PDB file of C-alpha atoms in Angstrom:
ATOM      1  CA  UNK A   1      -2.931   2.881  -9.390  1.00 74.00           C
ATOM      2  CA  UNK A   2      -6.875   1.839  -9.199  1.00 82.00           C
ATOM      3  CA  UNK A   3      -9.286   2.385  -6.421  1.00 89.00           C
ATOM      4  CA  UNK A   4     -12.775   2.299  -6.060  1.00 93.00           C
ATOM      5  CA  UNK A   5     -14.811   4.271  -3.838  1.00 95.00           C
ATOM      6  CA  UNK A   6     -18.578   3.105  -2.596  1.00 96.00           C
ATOM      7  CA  UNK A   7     -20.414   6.042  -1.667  1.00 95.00           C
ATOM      8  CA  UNK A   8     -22.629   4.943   0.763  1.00 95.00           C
ATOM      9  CA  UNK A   9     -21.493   1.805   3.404  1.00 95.00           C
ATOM     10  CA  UNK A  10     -25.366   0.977   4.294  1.00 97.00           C
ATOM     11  CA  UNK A  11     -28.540   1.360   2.384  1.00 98.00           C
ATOM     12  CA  UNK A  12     -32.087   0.449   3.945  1.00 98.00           C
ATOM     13  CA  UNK A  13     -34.925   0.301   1.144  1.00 97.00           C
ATOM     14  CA  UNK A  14     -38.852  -1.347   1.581  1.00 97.00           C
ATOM     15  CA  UNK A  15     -39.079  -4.837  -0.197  1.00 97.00           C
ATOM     16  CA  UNK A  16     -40.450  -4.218  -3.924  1.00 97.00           C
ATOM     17  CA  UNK A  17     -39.276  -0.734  -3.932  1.00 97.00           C
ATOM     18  CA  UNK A  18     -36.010   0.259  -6.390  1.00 98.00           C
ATOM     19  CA  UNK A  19     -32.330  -0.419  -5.280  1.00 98.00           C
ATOM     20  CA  UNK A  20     -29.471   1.994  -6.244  1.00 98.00           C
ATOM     21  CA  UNK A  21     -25.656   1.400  -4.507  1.00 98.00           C
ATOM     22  CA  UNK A  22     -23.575   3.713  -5.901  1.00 98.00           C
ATOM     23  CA  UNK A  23     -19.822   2.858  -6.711  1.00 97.00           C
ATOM     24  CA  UNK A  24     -17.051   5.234  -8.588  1.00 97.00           C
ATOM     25  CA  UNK A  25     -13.763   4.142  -9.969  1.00 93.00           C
ATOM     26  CA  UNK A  26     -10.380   5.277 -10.461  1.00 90.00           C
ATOM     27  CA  UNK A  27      -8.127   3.485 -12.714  1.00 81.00           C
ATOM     28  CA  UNK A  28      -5.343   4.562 -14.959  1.00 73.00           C
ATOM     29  CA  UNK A  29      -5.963   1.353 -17.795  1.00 73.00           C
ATOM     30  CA  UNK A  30      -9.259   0.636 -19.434  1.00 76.00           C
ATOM     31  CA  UNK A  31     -11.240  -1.272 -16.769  1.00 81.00           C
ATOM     32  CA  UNK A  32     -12.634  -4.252 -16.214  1.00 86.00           C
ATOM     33  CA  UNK A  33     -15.270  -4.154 -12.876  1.00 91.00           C
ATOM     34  CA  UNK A  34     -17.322  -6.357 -10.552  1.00 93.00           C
ATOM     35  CA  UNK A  35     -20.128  -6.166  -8.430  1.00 96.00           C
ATOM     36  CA  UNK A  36     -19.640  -9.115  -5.762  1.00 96.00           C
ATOM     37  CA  UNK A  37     -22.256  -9.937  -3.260  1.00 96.00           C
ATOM     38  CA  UNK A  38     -21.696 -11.778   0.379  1.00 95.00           C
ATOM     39  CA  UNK A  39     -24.851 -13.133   2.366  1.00 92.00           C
ATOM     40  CA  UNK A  40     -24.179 -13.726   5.757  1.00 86.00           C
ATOM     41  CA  UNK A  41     -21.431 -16.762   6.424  1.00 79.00           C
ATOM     42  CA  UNK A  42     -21.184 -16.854   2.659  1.00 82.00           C
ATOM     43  CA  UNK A  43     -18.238 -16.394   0.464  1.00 85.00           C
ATOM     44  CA  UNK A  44     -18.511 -13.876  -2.621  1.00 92.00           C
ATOM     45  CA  UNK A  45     -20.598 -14.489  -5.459  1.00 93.00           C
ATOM     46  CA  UNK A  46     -19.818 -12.562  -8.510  1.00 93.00           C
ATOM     47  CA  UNK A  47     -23.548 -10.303  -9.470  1.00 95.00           C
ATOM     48  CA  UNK A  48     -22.047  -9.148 -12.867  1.00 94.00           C
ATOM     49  CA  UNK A  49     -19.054  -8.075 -14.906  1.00 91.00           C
ATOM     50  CA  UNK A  50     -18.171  -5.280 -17.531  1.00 89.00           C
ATOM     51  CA  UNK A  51     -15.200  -5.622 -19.774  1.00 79.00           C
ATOM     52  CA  UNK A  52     -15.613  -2.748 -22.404  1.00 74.00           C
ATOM     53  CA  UNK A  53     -18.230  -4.292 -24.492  1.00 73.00           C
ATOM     54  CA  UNK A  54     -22.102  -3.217 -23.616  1.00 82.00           C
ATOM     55  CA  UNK A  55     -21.788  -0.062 -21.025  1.00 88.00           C
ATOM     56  CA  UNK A  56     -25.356  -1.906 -19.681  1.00 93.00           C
ATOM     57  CA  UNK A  57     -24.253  -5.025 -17.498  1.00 93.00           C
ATOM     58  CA  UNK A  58     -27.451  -7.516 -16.836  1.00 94.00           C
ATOM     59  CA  UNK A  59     -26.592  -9.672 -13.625  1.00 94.00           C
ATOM     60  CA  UNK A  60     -28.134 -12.617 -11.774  1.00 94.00           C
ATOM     61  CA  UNK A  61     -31.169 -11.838  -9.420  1.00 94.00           C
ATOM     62  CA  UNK A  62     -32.377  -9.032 -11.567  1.00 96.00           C
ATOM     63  CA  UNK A  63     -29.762  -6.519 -11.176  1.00 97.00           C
ATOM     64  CA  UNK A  64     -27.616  -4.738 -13.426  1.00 97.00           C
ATOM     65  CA  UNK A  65     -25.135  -2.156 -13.670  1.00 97.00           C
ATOM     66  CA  UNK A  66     -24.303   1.036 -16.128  1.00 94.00           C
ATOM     67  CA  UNK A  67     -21.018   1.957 -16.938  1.00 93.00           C
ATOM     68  CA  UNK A  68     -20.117   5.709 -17.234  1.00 93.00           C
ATOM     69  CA  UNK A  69     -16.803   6.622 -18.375  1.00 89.00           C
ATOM     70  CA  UNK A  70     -16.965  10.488 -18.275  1.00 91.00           C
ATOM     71  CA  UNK A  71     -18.175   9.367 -14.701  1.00 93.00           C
ATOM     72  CA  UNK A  72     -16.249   6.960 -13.764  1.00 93.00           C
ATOM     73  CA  UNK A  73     -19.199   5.574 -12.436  1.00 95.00           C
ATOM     74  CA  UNK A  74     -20.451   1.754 -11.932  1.00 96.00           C
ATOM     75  CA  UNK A  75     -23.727   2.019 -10.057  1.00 97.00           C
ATOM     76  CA  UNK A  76     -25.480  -1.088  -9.243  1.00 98.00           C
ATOM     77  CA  UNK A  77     -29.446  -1.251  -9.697  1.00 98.00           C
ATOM     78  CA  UNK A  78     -32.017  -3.401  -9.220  1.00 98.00           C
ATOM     79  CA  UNK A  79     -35.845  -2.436 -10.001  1.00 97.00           C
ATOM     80  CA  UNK A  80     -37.146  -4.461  -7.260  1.00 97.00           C
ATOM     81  CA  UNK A  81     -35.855  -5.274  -3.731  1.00 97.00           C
ATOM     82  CA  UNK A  82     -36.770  -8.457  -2.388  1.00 96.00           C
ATOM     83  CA  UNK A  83     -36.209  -9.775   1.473  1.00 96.00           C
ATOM     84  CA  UNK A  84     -32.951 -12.237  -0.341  1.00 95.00           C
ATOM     85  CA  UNK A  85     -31.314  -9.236  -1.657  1.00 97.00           C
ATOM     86  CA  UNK A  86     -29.825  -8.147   1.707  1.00 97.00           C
ATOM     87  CA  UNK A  87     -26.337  -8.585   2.197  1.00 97.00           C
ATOM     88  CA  UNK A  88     -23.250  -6.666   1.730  1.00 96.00           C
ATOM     89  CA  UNK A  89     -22.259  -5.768  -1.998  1.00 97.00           C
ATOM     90  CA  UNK A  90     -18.984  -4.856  -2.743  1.00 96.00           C
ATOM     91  CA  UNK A  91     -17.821  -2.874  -6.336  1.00 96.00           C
ATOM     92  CA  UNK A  92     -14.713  -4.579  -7.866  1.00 93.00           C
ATOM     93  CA  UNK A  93     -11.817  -3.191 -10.417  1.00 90.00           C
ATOM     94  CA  UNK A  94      -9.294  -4.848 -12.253  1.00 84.00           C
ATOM     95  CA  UNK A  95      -5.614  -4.183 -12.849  1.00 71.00           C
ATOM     96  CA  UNK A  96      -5.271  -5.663 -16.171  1.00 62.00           C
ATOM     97  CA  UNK A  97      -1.092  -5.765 -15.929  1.00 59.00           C
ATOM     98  CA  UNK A  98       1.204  -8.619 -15.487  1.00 57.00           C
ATOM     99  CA  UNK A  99       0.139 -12.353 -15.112  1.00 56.00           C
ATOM    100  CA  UNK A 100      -2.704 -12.395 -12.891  1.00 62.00           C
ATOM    101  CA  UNK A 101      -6.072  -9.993 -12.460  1.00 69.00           C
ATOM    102  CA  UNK A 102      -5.482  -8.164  -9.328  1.00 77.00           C
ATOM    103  CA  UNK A 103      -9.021  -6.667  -8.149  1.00 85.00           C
ATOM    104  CA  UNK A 104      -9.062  -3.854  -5.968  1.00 89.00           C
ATOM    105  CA  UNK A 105     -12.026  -3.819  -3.685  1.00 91.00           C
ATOM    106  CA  UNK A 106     -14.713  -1.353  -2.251  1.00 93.00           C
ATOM    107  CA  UNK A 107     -15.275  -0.986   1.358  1.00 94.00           C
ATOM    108  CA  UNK A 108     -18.462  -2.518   0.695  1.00 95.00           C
ATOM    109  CA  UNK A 109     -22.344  -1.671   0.827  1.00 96.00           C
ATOM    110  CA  UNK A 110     -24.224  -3.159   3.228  1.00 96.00           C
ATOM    111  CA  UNK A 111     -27.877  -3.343   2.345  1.00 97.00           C
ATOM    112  CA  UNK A 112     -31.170  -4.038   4.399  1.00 97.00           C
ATOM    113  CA  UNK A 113     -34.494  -5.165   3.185  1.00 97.00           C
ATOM    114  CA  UNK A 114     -37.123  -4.090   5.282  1.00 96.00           C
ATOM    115  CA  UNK A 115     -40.976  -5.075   4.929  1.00 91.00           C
TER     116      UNK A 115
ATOM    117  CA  UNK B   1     -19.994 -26.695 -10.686  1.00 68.00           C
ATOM    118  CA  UNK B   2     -16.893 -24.658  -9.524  1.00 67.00           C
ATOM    119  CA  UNK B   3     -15.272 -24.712  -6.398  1.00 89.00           C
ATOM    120  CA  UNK B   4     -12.938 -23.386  -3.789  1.00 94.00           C
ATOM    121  CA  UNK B   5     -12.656 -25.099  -0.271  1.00 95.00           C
ATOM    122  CA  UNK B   6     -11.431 -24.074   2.453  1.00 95.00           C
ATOM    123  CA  UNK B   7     -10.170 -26.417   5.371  1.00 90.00           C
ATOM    124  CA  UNK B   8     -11.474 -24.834   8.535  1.00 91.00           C
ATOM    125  CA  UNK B   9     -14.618 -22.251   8.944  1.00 92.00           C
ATOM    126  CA  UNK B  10     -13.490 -21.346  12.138  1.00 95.00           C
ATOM    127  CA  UNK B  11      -9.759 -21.829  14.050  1.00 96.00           C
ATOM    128  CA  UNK B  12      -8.733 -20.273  17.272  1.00 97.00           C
ATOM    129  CA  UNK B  13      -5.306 -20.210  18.333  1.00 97.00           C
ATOM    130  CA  UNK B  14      -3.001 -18.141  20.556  1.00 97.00           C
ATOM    131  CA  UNK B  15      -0.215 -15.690  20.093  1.00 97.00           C
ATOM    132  CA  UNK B  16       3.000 -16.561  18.498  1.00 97.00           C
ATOM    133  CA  UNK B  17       1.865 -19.884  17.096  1.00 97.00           C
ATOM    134  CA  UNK B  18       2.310 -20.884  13.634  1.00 97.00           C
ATOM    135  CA  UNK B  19      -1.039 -21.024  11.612  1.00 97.00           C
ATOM    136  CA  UNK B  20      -1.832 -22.943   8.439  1.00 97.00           C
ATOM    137  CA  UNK B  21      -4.804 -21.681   6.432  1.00 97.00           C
ATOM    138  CA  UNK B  22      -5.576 -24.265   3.487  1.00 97.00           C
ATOM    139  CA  UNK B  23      -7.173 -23.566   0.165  1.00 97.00           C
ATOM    140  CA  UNK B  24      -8.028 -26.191  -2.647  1.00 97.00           C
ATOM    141  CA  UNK B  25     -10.091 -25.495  -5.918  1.00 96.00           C
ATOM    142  CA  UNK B  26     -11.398 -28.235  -8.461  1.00 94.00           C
ATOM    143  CA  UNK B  27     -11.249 -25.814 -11.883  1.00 90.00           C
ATOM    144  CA  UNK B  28      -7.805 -25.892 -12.648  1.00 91.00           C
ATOM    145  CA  UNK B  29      -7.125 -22.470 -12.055  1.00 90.00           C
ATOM    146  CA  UNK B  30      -3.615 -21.369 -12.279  1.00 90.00           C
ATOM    147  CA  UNK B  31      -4.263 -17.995 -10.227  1.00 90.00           C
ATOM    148  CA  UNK B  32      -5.038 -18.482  -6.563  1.00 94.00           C
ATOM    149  CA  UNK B  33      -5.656 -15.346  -4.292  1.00 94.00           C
ATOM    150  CA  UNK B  34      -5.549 -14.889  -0.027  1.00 97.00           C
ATOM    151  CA  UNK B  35      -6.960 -12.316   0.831  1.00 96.00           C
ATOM    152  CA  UNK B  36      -8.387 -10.685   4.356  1.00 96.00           C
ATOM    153  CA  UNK B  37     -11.561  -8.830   5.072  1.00 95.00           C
ATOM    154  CA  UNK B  38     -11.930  -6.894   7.832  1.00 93.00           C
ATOM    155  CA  UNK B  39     -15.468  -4.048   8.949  1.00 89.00           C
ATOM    156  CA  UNK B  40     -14.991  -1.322   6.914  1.00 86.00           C
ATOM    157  CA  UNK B  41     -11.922  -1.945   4.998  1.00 89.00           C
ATOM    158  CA  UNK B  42     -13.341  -4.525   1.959  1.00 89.00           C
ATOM    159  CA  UNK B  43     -10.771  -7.311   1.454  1.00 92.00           C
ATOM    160  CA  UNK B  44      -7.027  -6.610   0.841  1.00 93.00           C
ATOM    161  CA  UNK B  45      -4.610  -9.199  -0.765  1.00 93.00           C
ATOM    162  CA  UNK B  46      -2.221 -11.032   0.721  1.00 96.00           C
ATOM    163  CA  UNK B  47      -0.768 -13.258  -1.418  1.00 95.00           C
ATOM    164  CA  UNK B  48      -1.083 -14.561  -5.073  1.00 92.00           C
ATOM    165  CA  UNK B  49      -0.015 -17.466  -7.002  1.00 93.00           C
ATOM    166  CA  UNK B  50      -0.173 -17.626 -10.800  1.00 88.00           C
ATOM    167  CA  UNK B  51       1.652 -20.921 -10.899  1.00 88.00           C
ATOM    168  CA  UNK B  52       3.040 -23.854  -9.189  1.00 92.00           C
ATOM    169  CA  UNK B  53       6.001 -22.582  -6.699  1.00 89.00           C
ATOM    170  CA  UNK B  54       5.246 -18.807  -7.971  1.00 90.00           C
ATOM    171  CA  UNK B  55       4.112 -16.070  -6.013  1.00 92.00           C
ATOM    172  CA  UNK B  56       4.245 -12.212  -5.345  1.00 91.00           C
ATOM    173  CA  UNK B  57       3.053  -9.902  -2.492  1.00 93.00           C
ATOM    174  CA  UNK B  58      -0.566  -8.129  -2.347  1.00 91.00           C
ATOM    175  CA  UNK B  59      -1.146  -5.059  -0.287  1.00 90.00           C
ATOM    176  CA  UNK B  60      -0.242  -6.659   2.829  1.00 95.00           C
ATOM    177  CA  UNK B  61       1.798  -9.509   3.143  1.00 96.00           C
ATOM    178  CA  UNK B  62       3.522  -8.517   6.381  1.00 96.00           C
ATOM    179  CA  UNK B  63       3.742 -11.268   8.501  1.00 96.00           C
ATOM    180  CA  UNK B  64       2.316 -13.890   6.113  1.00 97.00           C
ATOM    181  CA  UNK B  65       3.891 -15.994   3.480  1.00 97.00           C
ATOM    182  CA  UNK B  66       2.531 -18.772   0.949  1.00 97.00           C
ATOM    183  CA  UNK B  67       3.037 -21.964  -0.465  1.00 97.00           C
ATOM    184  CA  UNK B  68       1.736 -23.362  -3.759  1.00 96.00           C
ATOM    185  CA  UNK B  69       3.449 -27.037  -4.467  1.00 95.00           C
ATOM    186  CA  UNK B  70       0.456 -28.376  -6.190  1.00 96.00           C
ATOM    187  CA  UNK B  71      -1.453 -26.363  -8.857  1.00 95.00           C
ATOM    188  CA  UNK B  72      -4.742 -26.886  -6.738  1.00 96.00           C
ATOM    189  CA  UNK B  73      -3.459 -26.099  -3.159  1.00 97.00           C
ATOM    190  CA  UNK B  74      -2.798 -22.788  -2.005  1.00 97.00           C
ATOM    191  CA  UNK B  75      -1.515 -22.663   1.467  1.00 97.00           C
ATOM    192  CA  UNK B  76      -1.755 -19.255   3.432  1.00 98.00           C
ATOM    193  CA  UNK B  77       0.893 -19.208   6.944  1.00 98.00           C
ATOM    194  CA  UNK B  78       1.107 -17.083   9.556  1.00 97.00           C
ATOM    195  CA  UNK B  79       4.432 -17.724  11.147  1.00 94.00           C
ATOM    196  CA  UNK B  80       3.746 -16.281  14.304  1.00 96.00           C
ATOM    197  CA  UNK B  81       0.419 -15.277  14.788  1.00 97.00           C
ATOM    198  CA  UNK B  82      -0.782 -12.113  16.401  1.00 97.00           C
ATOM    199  CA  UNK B  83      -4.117 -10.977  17.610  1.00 97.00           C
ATOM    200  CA  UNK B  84      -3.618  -7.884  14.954  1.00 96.00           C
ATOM    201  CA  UNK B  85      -4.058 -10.985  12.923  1.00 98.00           C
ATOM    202  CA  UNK B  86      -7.737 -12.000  13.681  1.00 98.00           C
ATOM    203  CA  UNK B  87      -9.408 -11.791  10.716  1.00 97.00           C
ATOM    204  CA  UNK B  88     -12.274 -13.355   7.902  1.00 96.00           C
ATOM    205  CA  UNK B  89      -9.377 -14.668   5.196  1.00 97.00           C
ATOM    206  CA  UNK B  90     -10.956 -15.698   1.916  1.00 96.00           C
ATOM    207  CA  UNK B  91      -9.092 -17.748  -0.648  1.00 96.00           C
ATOM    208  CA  UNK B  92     -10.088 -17.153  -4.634  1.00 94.00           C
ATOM    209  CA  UNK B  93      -9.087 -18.738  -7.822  1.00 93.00           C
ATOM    210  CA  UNK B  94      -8.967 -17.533 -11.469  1.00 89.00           C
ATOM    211  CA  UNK B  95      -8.005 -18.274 -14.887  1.00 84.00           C
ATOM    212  CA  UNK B  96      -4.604 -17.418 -16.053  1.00 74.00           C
ATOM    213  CA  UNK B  97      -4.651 -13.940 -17.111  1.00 65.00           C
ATOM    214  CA  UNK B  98      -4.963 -12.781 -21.169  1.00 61.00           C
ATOM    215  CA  UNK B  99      -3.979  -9.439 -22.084  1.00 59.00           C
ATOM    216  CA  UNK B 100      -7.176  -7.152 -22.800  1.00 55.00           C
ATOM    217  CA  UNK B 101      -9.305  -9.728 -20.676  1.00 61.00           C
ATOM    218  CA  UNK B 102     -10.366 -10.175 -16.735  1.00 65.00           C
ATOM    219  CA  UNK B 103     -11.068 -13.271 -15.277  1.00 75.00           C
ATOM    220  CA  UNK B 104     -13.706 -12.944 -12.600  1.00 83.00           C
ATOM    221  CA  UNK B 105     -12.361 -14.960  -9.247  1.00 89.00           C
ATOM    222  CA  UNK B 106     -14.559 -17.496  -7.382  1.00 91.00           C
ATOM    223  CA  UNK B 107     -14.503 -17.498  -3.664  1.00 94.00           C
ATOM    224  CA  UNK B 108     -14.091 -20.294  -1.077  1.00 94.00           C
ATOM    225  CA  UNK B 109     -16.602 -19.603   1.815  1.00 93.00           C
ATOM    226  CA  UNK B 110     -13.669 -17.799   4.437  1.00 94.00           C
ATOM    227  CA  UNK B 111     -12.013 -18.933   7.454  1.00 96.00           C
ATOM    228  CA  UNK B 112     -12.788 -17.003  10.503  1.00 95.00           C
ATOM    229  CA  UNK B 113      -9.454 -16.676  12.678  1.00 97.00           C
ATOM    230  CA  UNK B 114      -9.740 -15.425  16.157  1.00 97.00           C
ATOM    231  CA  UNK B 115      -5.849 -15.030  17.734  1.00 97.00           C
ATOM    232  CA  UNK B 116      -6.031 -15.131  21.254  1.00 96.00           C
TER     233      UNK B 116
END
């Protein structure tokens, strides 16, 4: 069985300071994760993906994400905040069995920009 | 560009009536995905397809079922709704799964159900 636990379920940081959402992972196969992002009304939009090759995952919009086996960690960083980063971000794994890629979900991360 | 459509951004309808939530993508996907998202619980699957007239249970498919007659429509029903039932449901597509690989899924925008 997989899960995938986001530590924190909102995060408030100044625009142009860093960002940091913190995600940890269970899963008994090698994994395959996601960092998704929703903006407000909006359906998800995949940030960034590893899949065993670099540990260092470079999204879109600047962020990227470090995978850390011994622990079992997938935080998602960005160096910057800007007032368009804030929406809810949600940490993704895979279940690489059978036909079809089921992805377990976080609870989700909601995070606020503030001036 | 990819993309997954969704027929209604917003239904209302009352208890114990039969509700059809439609999904079409343009990619030629084989997988298609209904999920749910509720506050503070992420989104939970429904329903998947990985072909035409094929399809197994997510986490919750309690009072749902699914229909997939064409390879780009994915049709979510709620046979008798219930207001346990309102929800955000989001509809995804994928490539066919590879051994070794994962295919990301791309979204639809959601359909925001309120059961009354």
């Amino acid at each position: 069985a997989q899960s995938v636990t986001q530590l924190d379920s909102h995060v408030s940081v100044s625009e142009g300071t860093p960002v940091l959402l913190r995600c940890n992972y269970s899963s008994s196969y090698s994994p395959s994760l996601f960092w998704y992002v929703q903006h407000p009304n909006k359906g998800l939009q995949l940030l960034l993906k590893y899949t065993s090759a670099a540990t260092l995952v470079k999204g879109i919009n600047g962020f990227e994400a470090e995978f850390k086996k011994s622990e079992t960690s997938f935080h998602l960083t960005k160096p910057s905040a800007h007032m368009s980063d804030a929406a809810e971000y949600f940490c993704v794994v895979s279940d690489q069995t059978g036909t079809a890629s089921k992805l377990t979900f976080g609870t989700g991360t909601r995070l606020q920009v503030t001036l | 560009d990819v993309k997954v459509t969704q027929s209604s951004r917003y239904l209302v309808k009352r208890t114990g009536e039969k509700v059809f939530l439609e999904c079409v993508q343009d990619m030629d996907h084989e997988n298609m995905f209904w999920y749910r998202q509720d506050p503070g619980l992420g989104l939970r699957l429904i329903y998947f397809s990985y072909d035409v007239k094929m399809k197994e249970k997510g986490d919750i498919p309690e009072g749902y079922s699914v229909s997939r007659e064409k390879k780009e429509r994915f049709s979510l029903i709620l046979e008798s709704a219930s207001t346990n039932q309102t929800s955000m449901y989001l509809c995804a597509s994928s490539l066919f799964h590879l051994w070794g690989d994962s295919y990301e899924q791309y979204f639809g925008p959601g359909t925001r159900l309120t059961v009354t």
